[in-house]
Coordinates of C-alpha atoms in Angstrom, one line a residue:
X137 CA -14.6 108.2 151.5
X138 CA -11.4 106.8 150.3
X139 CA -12.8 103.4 149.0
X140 CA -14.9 106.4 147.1
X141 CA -12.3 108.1 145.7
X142 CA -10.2 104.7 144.7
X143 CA -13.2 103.7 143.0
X144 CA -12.8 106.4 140.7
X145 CA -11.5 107.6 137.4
X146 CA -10.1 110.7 139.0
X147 CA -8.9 109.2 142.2
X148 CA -7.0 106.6 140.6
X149 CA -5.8 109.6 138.7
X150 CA -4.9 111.1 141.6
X151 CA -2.9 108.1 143.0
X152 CA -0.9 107.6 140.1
X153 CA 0.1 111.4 140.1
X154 CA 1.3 111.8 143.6
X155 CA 2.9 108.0 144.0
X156 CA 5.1 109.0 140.5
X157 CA 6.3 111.9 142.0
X158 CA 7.2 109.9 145.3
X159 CA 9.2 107.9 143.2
X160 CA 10.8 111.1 140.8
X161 CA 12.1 112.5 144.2
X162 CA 13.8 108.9 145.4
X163 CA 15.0 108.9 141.5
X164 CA 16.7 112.3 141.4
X165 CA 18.7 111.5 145.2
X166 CA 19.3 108.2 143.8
X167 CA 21.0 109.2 141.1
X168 CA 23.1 112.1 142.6
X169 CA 24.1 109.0 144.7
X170 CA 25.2 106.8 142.1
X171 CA 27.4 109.4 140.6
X172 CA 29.6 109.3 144.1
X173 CA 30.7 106.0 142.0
X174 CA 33.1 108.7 140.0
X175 CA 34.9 109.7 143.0
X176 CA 36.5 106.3 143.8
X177 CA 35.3 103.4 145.4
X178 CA 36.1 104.6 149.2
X179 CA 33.5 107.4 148.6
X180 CA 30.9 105.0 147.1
X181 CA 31.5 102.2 150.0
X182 CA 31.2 104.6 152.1
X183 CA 28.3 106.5 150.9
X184 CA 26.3 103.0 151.0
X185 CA 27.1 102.2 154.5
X186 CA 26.3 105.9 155.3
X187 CA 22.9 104.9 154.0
X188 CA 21.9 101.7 156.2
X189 CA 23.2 104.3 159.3
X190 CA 20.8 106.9 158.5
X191 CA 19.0 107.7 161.4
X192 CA 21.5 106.5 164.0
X193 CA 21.4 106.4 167.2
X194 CA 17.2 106.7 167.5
X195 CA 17.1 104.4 164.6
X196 CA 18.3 101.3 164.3
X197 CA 21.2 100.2 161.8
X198 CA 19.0 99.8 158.8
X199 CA 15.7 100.4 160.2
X200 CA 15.5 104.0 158.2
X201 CA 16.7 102.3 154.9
X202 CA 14.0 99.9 155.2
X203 CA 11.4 102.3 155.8
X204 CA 12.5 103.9 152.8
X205 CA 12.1 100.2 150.6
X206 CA 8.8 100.0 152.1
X207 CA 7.2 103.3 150.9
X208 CA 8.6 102.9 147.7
X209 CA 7.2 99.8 147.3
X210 CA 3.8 100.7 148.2
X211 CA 4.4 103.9 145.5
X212 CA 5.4 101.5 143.0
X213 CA 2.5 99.0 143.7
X214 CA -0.5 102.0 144.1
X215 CA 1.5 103.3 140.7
X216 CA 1.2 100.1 139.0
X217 CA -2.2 98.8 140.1
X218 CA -3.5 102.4 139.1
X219 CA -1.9 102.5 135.8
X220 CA -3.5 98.8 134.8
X221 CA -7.2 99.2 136.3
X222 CA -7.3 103.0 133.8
X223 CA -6.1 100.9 131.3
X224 CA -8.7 98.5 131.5
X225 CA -11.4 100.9 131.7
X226 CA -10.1 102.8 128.7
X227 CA -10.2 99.7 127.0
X228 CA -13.9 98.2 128.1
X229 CA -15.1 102.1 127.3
X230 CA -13.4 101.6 123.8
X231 CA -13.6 98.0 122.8
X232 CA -13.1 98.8 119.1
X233 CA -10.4 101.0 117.4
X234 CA -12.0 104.4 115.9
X235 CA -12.7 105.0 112.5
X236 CA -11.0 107.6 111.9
X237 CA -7.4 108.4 114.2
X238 CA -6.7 110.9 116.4
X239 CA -4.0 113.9 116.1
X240 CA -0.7 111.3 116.3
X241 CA 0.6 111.9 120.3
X242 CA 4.3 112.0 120.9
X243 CA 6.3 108.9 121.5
X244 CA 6.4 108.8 125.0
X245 CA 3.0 108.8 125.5
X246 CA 2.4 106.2 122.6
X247 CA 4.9 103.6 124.4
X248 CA 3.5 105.1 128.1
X249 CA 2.3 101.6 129.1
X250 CA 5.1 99.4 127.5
X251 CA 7.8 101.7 129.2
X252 CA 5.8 101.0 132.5
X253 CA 6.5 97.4 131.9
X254 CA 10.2 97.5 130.6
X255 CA 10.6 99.5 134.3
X256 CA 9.0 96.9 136.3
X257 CA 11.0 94.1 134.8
X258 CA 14.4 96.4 135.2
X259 CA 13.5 96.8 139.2
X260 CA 13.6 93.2 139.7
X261 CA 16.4 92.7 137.5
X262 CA 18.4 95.4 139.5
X263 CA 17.0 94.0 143.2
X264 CA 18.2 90.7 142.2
X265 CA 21.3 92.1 140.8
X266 CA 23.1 94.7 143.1
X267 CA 21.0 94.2 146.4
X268 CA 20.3 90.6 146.8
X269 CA 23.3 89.6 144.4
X270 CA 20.6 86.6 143.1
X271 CA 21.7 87.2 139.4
X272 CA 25.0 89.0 139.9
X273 CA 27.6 87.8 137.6
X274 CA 31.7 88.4 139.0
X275 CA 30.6 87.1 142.6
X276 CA 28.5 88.9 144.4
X277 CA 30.7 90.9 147.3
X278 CA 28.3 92.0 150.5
X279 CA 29.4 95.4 151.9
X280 CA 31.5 96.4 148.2
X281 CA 28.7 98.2 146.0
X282 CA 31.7 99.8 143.8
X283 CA 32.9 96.5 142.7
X284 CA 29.5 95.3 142.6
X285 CA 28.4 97.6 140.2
X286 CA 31.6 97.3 138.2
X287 CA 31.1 93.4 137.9
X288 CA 27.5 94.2 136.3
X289 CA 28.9 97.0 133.7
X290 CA 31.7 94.6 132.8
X291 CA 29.2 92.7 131.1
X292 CA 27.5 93.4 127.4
X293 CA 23.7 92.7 128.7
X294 CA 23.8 94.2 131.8
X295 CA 24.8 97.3 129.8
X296 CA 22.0 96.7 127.5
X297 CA 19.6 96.3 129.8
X298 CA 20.6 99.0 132.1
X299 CA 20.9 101.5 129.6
X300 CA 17.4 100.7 127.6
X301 CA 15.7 100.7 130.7
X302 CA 17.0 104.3 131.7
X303 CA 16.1 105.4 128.2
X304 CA 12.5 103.8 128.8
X305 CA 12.6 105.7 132.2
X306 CA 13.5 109.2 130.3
X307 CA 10.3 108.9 128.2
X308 CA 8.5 107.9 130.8
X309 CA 9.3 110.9 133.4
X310 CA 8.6 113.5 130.5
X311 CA 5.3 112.1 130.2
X312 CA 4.8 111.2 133.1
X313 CA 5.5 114.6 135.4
X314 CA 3.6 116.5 133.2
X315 CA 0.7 114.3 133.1
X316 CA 1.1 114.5 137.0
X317 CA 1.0 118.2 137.5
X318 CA -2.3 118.1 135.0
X319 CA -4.2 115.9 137.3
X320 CA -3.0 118.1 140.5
X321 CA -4.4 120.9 139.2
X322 CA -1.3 122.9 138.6
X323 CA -1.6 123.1 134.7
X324 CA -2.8 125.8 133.1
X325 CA -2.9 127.8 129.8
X326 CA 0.2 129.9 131.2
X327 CA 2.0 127.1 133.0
X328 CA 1.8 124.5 130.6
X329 CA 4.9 125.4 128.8
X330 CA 6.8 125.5 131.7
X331 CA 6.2 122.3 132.9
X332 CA 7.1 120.5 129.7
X333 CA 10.5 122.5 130.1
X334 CA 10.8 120.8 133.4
X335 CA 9.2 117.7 132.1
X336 CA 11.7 117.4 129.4
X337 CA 14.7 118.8 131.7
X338 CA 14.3 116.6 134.5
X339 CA 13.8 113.6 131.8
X340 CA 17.0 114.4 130.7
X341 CA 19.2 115.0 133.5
X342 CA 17.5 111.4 134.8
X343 CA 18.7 109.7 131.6
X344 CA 22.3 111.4 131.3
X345 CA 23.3 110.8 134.8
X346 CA 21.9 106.5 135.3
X347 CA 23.7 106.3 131.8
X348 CA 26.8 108.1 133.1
X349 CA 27.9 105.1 135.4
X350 CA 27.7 102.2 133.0
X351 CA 29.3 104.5 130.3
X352 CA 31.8 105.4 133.3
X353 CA 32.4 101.5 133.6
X354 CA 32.9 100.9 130.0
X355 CA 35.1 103.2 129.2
X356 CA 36.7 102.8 132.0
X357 CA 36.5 106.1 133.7
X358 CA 35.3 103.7 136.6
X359 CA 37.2 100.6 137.2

């Protein structure tokens, strides 16, 4: 039954929606946890150890922290692979462009599938960055996330790309969540104008408060 359901349109669907809003909760506690950057570096520090001893003493040091990495990445993989195989039905089901075009969508939706890529791209980037410290510029410090993250703000690209990403994330959370609660079944002629509201709340909230820290950093509010 589920190889069923995979198989199709609507299960795909289906996938997408509830593995996006895996990843909007992990977003919206991510970023109240990155704001703890504005209350000095001994909260942030310590904030970031409190997170590798969640679960302590049942779990072990870690062990919680990596369980949260590994249902993420299976969100981000089921969300991805989902995204690509609807794409390439739409695009076997419509190999040529219609005559005449439809009503012009908004911009999120339009730039839907190249915002999924600009995100994909920024997660490595930020692994490789601030976890593994593989492209950190300023000397990578294990166990001192606040200087860390001030190192990669310092710089004019890591700015850039940090900041175009979570404007790429914005558009994609409007579209996204509402496109989500359609496919749950929780849209309706009544509802519908709600959940933009939230859509476009919840984009904005996500966009304001990533951009907060590197605008922190540069104008040296954090330092």
């Amino acid at each position: 039954m589920a190889r069923t359901v995979w198989d199709s349109s609507v299960g795909k669907k289906a996938v997408m929606a509830v593995s996006g809003i895996v990843m909007l909760l992990y977003l919206v506690v991510h970023m109240i946890g990155n704001l703890k950057i504005f209350f000095g570096p001994g909260e942030f520090n310590h904030y970031a150890h409190w997170l590798r001893t969640l679960g302590e003493p049942f779990m072990h040091y870690e062990w919680t922290l990596w369980l949260i990495r590994v249902a993420l990445v299976a969100a981000v993989v089921a969300h991805a692979v989902s995204a690509y195989q609807l794409s390439g039905r739409d695009l076997r089901a419509r190999p040529s462009k219609y005559v005449h075009k439809k009503a012009r969508a908004s911009y999120a939706t339009r730039t839907m599938r190249w915002g999924g890529v600009i995100l994909g791209l920024f997660i490595v980037w930020h692994l490789l960055d601030l976890t593994t410290g593989t492209v950190h510029t300023g000397g990578f410090q294990e166990g001192h996330p606040y200087q860390n993250v001030v190192d990669t703000f310092s710089t004019w690209y890591g700015n850039v790309v940090y900041i175009v990403s979570m404007l790429a994330l914005g558009l994609h959370v409007r579209h996204g969540f509402f496109s989500a609660a359609q496919t749950l079944g929780a849209g309706s002629r009544t509802r519908n104008r709600t959940l933009r509201a939230v859509a476009d709340v919840l984009a904005l909230l996500l966009t304001a408060g990533f951009v907060a820290v590197p605008v922190g950093v540069m104008t040296g509010v954090v330092s």
